[in-house]
XYZ file of C-alpha atoms in Angstrom:
594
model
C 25.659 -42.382 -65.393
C 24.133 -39.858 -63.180
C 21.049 -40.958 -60.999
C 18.420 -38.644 -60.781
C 17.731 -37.254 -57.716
C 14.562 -38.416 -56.121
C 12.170 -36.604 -54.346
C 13.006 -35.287 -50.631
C 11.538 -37.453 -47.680
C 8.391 -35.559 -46.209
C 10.503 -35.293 -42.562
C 13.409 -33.823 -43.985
C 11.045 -30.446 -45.638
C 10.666 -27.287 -43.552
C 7.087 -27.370 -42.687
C 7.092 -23.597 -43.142
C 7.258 -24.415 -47.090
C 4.276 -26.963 -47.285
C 0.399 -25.824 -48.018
C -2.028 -27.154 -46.080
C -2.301 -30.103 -47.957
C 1.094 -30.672 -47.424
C 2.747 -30.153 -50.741
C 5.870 -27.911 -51.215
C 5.060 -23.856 -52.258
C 7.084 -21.214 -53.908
C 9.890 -18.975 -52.204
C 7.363 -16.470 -53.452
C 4.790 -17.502 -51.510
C 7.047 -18.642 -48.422
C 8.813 -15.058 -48.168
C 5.184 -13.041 -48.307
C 4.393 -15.204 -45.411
C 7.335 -14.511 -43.158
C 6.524 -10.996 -44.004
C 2.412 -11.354 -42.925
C 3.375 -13.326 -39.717
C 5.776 -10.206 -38.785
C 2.997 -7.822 -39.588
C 0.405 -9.754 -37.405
C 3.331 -9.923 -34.923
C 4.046 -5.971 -35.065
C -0.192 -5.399 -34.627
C -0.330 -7.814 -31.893
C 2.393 -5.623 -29.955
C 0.807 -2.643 -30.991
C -2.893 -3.959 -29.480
C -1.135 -4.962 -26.616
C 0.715 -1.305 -26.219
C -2.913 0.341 -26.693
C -4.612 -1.818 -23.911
C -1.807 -0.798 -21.627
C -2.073 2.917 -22.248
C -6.215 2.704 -22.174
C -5.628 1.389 -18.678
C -2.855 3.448 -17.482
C -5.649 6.501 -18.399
C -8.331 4.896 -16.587
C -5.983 4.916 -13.586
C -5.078 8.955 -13.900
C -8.021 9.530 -14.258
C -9.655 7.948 -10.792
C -6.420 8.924 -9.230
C -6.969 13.094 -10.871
C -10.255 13.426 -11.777
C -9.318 17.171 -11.862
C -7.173 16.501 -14.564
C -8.227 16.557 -17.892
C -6.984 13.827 -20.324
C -5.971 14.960 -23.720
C -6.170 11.958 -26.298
C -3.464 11.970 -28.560
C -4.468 11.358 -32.551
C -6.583 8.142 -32.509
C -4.605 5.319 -33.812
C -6.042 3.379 -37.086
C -5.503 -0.554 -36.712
C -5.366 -2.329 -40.346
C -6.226 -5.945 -40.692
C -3.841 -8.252 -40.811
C -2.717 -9.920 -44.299
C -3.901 -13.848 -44.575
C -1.912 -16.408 -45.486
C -2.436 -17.795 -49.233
C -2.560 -22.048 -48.785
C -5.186 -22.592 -51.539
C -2.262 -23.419 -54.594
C -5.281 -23.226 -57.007
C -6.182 -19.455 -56.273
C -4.521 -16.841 -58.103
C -0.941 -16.047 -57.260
C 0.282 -12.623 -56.217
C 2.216 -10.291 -58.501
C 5.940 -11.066 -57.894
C 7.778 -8.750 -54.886
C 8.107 -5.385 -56.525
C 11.436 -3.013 -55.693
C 9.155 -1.240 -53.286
C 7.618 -4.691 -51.774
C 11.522 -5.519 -51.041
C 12.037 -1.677 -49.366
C 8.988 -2.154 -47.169
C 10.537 -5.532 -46.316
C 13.919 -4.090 -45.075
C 12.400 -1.200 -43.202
C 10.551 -3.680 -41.004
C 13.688 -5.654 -40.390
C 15.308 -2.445 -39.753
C 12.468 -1.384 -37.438
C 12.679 -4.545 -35.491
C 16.197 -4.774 -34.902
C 15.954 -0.933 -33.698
C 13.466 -2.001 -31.106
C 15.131 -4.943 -29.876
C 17.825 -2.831 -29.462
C 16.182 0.113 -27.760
C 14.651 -2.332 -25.681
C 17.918 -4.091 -24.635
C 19.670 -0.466 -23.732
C 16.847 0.001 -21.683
C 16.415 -2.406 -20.029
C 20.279 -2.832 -19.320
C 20.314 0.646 -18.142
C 17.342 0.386 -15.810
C 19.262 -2.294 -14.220
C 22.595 -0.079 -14.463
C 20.593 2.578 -12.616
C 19.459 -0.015 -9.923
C 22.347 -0.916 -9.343
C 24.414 2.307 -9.270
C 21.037 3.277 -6.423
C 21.201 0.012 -4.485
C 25.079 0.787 -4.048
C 24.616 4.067 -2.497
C 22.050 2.890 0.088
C 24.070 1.538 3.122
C 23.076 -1.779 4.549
C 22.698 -2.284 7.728
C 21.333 -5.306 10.816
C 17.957 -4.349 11.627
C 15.641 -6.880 11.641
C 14.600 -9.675 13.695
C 11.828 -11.242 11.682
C 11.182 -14.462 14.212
C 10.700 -13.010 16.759
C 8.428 -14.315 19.751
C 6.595 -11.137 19.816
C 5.144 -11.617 16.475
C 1.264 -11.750 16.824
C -0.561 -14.162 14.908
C 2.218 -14.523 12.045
C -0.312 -16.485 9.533
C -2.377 -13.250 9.493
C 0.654 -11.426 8.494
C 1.787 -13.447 5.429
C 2.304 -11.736 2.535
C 2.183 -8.563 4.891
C 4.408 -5.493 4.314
C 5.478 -3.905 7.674
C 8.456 -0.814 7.415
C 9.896 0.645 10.279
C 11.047 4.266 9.503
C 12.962 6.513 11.576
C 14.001 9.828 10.620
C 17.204 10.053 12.222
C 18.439 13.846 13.450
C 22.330 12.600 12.614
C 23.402 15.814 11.040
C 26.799 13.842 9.584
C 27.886 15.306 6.376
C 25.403 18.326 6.705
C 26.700 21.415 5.460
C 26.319 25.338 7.025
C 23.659 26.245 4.323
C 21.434 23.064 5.403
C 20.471 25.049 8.544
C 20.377 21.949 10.768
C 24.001 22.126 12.631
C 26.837 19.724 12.145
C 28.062 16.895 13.887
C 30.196 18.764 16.013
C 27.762 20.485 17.720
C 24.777 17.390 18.309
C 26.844 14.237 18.100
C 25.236 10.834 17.462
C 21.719 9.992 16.047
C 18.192 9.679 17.968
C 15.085 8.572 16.569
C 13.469 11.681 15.583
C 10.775 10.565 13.773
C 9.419 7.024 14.602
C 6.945 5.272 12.378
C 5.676 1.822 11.372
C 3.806 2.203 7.846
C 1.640 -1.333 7.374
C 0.796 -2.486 3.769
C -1.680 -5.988 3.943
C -0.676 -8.970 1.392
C -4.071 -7.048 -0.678
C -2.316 -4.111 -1.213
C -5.414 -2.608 -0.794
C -4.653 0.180 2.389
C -1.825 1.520 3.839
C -1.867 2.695 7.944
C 1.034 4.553 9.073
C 1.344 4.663 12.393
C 3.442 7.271 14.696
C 5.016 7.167 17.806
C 6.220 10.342 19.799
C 9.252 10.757 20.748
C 9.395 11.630 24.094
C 6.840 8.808 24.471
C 8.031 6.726 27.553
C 8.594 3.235 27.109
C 10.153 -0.018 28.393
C 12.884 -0.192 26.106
C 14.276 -3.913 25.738
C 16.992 -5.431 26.083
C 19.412 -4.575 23.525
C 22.551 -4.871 22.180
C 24.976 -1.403 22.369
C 25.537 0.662 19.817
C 27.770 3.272 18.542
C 26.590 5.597 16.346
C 29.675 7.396 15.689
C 31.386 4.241 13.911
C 27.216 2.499 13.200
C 28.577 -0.357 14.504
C 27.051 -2.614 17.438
C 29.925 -3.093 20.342
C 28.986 -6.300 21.591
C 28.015 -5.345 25.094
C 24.420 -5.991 26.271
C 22.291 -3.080 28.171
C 19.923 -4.463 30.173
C 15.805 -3.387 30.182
C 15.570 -0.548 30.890
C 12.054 0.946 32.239
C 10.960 4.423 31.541
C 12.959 5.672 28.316
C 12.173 7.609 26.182
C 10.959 6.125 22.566
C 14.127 7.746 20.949
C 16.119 6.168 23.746
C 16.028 3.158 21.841
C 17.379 4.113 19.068
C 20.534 6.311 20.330
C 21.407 2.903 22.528
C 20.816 0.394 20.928
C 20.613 1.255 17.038
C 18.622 0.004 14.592
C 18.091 -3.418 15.833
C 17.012 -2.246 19.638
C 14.046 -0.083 17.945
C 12.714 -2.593 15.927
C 12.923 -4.870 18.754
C 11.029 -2.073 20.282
C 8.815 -1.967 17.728
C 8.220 -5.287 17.361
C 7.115 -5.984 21.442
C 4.766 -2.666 20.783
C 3.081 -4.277 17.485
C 3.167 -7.509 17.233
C 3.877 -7.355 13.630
C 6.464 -8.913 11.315
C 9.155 -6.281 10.331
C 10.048 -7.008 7.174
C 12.108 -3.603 5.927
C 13.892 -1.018 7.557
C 14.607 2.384 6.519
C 16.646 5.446 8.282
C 17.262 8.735 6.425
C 18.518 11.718 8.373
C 17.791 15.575 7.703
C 19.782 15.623 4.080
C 17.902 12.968 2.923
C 13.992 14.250 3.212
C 15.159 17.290 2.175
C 16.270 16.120 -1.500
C 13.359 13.411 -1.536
C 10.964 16.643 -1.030
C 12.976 18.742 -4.027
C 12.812 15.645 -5.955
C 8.980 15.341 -6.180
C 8.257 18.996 -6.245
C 6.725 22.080 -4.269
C 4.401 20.651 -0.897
C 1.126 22.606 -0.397
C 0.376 23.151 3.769
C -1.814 25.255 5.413
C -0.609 27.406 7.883
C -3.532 28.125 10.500
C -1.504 30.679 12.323
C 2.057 32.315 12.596
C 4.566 29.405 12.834
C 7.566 31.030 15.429
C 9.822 28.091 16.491
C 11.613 28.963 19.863
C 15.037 26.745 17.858
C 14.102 27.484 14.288
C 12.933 30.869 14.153
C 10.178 32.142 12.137
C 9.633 29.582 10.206
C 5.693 31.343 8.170
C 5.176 34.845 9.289
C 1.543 34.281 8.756
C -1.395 32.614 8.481
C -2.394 31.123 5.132
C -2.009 28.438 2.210
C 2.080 27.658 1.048
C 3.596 25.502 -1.580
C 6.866 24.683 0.266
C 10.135 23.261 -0.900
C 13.024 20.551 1.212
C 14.378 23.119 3.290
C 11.141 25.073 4.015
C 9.323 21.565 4.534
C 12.245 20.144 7.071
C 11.209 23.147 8.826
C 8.180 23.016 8.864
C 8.276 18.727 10.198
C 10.878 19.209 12.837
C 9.966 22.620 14.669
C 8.796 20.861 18.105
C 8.817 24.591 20.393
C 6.436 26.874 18.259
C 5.554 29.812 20.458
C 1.907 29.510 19.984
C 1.198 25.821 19.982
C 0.093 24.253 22.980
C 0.876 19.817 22.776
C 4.175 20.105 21.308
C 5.630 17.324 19.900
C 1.788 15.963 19.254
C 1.574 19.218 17.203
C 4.005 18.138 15.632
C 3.032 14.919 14.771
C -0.190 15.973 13.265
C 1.676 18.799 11.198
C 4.359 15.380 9.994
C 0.696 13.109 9.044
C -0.793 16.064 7.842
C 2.908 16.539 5.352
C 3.203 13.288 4.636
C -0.594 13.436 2.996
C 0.172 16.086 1.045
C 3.518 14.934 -0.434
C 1.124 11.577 -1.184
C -1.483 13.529 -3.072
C 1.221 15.129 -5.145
C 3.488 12.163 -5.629
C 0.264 10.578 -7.051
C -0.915 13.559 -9.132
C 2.963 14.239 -11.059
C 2.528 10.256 -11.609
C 6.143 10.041 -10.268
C 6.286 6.519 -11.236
C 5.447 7.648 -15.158
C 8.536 10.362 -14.965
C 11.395 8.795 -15.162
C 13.342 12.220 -14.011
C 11.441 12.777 -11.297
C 11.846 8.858 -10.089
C 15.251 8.806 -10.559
C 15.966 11.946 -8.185
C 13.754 10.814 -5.775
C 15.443 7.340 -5.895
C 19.093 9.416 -5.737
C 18.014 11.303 -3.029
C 16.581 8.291 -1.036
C 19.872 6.091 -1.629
C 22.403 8.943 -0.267
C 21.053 9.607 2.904
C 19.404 6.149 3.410
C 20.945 3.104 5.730
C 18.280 0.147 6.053
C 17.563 -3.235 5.049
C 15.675 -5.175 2.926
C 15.020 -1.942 1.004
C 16.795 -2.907 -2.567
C 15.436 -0.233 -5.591
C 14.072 -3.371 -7.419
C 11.533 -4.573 -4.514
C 10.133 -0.763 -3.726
C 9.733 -0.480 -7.386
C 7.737 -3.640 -7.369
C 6.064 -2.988 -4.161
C 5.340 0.779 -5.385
C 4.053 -0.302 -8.554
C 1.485 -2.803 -7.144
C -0.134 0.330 -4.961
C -0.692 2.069 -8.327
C -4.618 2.176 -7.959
C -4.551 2.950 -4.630
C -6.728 5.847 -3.586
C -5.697 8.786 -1.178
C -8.640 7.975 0.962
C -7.152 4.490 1.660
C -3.844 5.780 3.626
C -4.386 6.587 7.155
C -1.966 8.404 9.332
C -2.494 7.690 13.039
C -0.639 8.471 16.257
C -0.076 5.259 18.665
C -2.406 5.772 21.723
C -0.792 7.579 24.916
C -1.967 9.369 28.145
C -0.816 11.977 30.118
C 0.448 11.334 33.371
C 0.651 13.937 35.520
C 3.595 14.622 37.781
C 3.436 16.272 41.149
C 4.053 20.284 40.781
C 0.477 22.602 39.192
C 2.958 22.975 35.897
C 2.947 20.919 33.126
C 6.646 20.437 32.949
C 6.687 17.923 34.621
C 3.988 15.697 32.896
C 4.808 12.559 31.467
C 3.416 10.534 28.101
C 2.998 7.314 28.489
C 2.189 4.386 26.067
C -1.459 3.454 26.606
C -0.826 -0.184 26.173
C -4.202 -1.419 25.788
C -5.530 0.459 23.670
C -1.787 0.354 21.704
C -2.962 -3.763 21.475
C -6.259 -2.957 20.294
C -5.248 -0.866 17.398
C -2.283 -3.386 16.371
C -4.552 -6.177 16.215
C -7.428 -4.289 14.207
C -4.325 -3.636 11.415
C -3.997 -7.240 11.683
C -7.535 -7.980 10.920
C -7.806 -5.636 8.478
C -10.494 -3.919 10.395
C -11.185 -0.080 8.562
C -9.832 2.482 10.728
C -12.067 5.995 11.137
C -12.441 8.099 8.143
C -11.219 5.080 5.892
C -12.482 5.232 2.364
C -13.961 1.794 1.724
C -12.156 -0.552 -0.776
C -12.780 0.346 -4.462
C -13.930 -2.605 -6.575
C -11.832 -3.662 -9.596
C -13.693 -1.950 -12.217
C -13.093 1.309 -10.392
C -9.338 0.825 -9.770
C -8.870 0.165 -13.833
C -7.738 -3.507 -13.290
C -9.283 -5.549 -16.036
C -12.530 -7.785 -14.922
C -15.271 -9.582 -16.505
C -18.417 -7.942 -14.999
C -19.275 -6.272 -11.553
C -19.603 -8.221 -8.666
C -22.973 -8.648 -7.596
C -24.473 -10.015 -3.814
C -24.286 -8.105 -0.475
C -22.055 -5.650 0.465
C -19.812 -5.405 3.581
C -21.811 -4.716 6.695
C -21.155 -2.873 9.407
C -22.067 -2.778 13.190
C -24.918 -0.659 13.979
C -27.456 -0.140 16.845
C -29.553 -3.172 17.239
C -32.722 -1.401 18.197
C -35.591 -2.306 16.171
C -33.450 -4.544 14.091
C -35.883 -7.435 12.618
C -34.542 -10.657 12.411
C -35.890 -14.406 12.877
C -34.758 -17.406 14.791
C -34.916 -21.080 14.221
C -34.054 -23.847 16.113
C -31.994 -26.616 13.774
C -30.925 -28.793 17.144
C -33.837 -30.729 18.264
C -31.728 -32.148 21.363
C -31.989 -28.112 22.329
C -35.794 -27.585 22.769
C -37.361 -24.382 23.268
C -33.706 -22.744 22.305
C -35.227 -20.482 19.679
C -37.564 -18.689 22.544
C -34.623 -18.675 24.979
C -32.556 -16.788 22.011
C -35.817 -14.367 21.428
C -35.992 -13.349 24.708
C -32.181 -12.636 24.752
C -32.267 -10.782 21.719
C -35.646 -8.612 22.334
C -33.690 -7.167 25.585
C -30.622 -6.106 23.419
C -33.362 -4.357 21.072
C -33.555 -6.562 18.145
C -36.848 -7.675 17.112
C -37.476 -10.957 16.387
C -40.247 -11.144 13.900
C -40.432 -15.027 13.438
C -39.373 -17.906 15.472
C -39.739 -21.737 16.286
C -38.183 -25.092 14.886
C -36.700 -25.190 12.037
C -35.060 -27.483 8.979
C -31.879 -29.615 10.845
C -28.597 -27.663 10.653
C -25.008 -28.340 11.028
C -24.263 -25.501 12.904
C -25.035 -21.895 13.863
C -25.497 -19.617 11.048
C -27.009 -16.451 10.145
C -28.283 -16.612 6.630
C -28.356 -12.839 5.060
C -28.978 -11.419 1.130
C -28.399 -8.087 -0.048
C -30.021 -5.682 1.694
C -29.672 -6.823 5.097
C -25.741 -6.383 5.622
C -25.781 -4.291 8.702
C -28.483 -6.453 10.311
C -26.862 -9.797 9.601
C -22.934 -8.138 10.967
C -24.537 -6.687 13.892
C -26.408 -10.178 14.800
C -23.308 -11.789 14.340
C -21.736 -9.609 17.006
C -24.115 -10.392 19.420
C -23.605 -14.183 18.722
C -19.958 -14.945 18.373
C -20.692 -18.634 18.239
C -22.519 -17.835 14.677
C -21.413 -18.508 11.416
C -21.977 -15.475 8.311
C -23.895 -17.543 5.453
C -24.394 -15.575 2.294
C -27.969 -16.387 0.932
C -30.122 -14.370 -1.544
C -33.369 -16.534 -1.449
C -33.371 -14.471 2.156
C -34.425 -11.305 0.287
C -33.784 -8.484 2.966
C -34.586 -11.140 5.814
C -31.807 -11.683 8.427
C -32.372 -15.450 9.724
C -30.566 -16.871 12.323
C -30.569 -21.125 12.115
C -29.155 -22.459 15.600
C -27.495 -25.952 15.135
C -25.873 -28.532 17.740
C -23.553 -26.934 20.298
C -24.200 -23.679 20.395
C -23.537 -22.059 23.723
C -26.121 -19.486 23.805
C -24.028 -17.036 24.465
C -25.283 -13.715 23.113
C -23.731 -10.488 23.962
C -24.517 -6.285 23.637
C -22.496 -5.451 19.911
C -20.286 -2.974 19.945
C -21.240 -0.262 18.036
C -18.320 1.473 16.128
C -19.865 1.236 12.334
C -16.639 -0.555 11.113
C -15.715 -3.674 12.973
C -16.735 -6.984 11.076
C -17.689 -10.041 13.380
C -14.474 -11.924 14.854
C -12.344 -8.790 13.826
C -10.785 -6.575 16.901
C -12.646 -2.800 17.034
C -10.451 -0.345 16.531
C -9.986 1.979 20.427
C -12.323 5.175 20.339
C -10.729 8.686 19.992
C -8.139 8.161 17.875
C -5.737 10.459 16.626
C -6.273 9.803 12.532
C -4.998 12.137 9.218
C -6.884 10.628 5.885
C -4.098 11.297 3.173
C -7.751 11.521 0.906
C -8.725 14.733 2.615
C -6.974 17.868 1.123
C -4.999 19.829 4.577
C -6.232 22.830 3.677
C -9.949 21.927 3.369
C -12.032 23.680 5.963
């Protein structure tokens, strides 16, 4: 005789087919609630789609507020359907024949995606690939090396060393740059060092001339015919010229080069010859310049037969970059320069306003373009992608060009043939170590705050803003004296401070302090960042029961020492000032504005 079955043990029943109360439910009831949970999955996705494309817009649009945004169709979100766990309420109407088709579209539609989003994502890595092949690799770097300035400052730091090389290997008649035949090897052509902080919230590119002289370094040989290093060492050499370096000693001798001239951490290099910029510059599009006067290169020919506003293609825009003897310019290869910066803003602006990131044609010849004509290192598709994505919401007015300080030496004869550029090393220090502090360069935009670069945030920060150094003249500010083992230090630092200019409104013994601070609340930024460049011993202390008042508090061992600010309206206290009379190009400013 048969036993009857008994009842299945509680752990051995899908939970999935329990109510709440944990008794077993209907296939009815189980199968609508597969469907509902892939309904609330498919709106969740779709939210989460709509919150991405509501951002990307907000991004356009500070990038091109000249553009107008067209909304597609607004979308109409439904509700998702609840789950039924009361068994007592009143059951649904059995799956109809068109319950059951609605069912197997959605499967249909989700396998589709998960297969459209498998081919696409394979072939975004096929396409990475196929680009990272094409790029050749090559030694470059020396990333511990003792010249490195303050390497903790740097972490995080993005530092590429690009040199457009004048190799014309593989160029063809119709390039109009000559073969290989004709100007064997490769020089530096182009030498720049473009510097992207861990905050991703600037870029300064900075130039170096060509004919620039320099103490090259030591260096291993090498032969650009085969790009191989030989093995033999050349020895310092004093007085090259900054392309020296790179037709004797490759790739690794300039950023050695580099490197002694910086103090920064190299991190990527990157050298694309004449073929190269030319299909990077098709790739994004036509290049609007502005042509102050007829452009006749003594090598090039007439290159614009006048003045006037162009939208220039590769060929027209290699041109345009390289010509270094145009008839009516008088610096030369600084001309030049400023004509590269002045480029290299424009292609920014209109890399940023066809959203070549968004288009996956234009990205992919630009990427093409990049990989044949590229050699470098640590340059992989998949890291500039990342790297390039993460300045997104960077703003045009945030990307300085500027040329590395020099001065003119001149040599014996009245003509200026025989004049000589030299590195102004000082000032070349100065500027290196004001990237490293982050300290704004001229013209700099200021930093835009989240809400303004589209990244998601609760509310706007509130408190003071970032100060800058200004004339202390009539500057009111107090001082107390927090040591009392320093008498009378608060009318010593009065007296000090009234024959810089400030005016000290309130002083005498104070509360006990720790140490040296100047307490400041919004509204008295500039004071409280000039003070604190006339005391270097002080300590910034943000503090909004101040009001407007600038206080400094002077606590044990202070040194007294109070020194003349210096005025330059960007420096923050303990950063390095920038040197005066720089050569800068704001990629913000349009080239052809008056």
């Amino acid at each position: 005789m048969a036993v009857p079955a008994g009842p299945e043990r509680r752990d051995q029943i899908d939970p999935a087919s329990l109510t709440t109360e944990m008794e077993a439910i209907s296939d009815d009831v189980k199968k609508r609630r597969e469907v509902d949970h892939t309904l609330a999955r498919f709106s969740a996705v779709h939210d989460e789609l709509a919150e991405h494309e509501r951002q990307r817009k907000e991004r356009r649009q500070k990038l091109m507020p000249w553009k107008v945004e067209h909304d597609e169709e607004a979308t109409v979100y439904t509700s998702s359907v609840e789950g039924d766990d009361d068994p007592d309420a009143p059951r649904r109407p059995v799956r109809t024949a068109q319950h059951s088709k609605i069912v197997r579209v959605v499967k249909v539609l989700s396998l589709t995606a998960a297969v459209l989003v498998f081919v696409a994502t394979g072939l975004g890595w096929g396409a990475m690939l196929y680009v990272d092949s094409k790029i050749t690799e090559i030694d470059a770097l020396n990333t511990n090396s003792a010249a490195v300035h303050e390497a903790e400052k740097q972490l995080g730091d993005e530092n590429f060393l690009i040199v457009g090389s004048d190799s014309r290997a593989g160029a063809k008649a119709e390039d109009g740059v000559g073969d290989s035949d004709a100007e064997p090897g490769a020089r530096s052509d182009v030498l720049m060092l473009a510097h992207i902080p861990a905050d991703r919230k600037r870029v300064v590119v900075v130039s170096v001339p060509r004919d620039l002289e320099i103490t090259r370094p030591e260096c291993e040989e090498w032969n650009p015919q085969t790009a191989e290093y030989t093995g033999k060492t050349l020895p310092v050499q004093q007085g090259a010229k900054a392309n020296q370096a790179y037709a004797d000693g490759g790739p690794r001798c300039v950023s050695n080069l580099m490197t002694e001239m910086t103090g920064l951490t190299i991190n990527h290099f990157i050298s694309v010859d004449f073929n190269g910029f030319k299909g990077m510059v098709d790739s994004v599009g036509k290049i609007k310049v502005c042509v102050p006067k007829v452009m006749d290169d003594g090598e090039l020919g007439m290159i614009f037969d006048k003045p006037g506003q162009y939208e220039i293609d590769g060929q027209k825009a290699l041109d345009y970059v390289r010509a270094r003897k145009v008839k009516n310019e008088e610096f030369g290869d600084y001309d030049r320069i400023t004509r590269q910066q002045k480029f290299l803003s424009s292609l920014l602006r209109t890399a940023l306003s066809t959203e070549m990131l968004l288009n996956p044609g234009k990205l992919n010849g630009f990427l093409n373009a990049f990989a044949a004509s590229t050699v470098g290192q640590n340059i992989g598709v998949k890291d500039m992608l990342t790297l390039a994505q993460s300045l997104q919401g960077i703003e045009a007015g945030r990307v300085t060009f500027v040329t590395v300080p020099h001065y003119t030496d001149d040599g014996p004869s009245p003509s200026v043939d025989d004049n000589v550029e030299m590195l102004d090393m000082n000032a070349t220090k100065a500027l290196f170590q004001a990237v490293i502090d982050g300290t704004p360069l001229p013209d700099e935009a200021p930093p835009a705050n989240p809400v303004d670069q589209g990244q998601p945030t609760t509310a706007k920060a509130a408190g003071p803003r970032q100060g800058k150094v200004i004339d202390p003249k009539g500057l009111k500010v107090q001082v107390f004296n927090g040591d009392e083992a320093n008498p009378r230090a608060a009318s010593r630092t009065k007296n000090s401070l009234a024959e810089l200019g400030y005016e000290v409104v309130n002083s005498g013994n104070g509360e006990p302090a720790t140490q040296t601070v100047i307490k400041y609340g919004t509204g008295g930024e500039d004071t409280a960042f000039t003070l604190a460049a006339s005391i270097p011993g002080a300590t910034l202390e943000v503090d909004e029961s101040q009001g407007g008042a600038v206080t400094l508090v002077i606590g044990p061992g202070w040194d007294e020492k109070i020194v003349a600010p210096q005025v330059n309206g960007s420096a923050e206290p303990g950063k390095t000032t920038p040197p005066p009379d720089l050569d800068v190009v704001n990629a913000g400013k349009d080239p052809c504005a008056p």
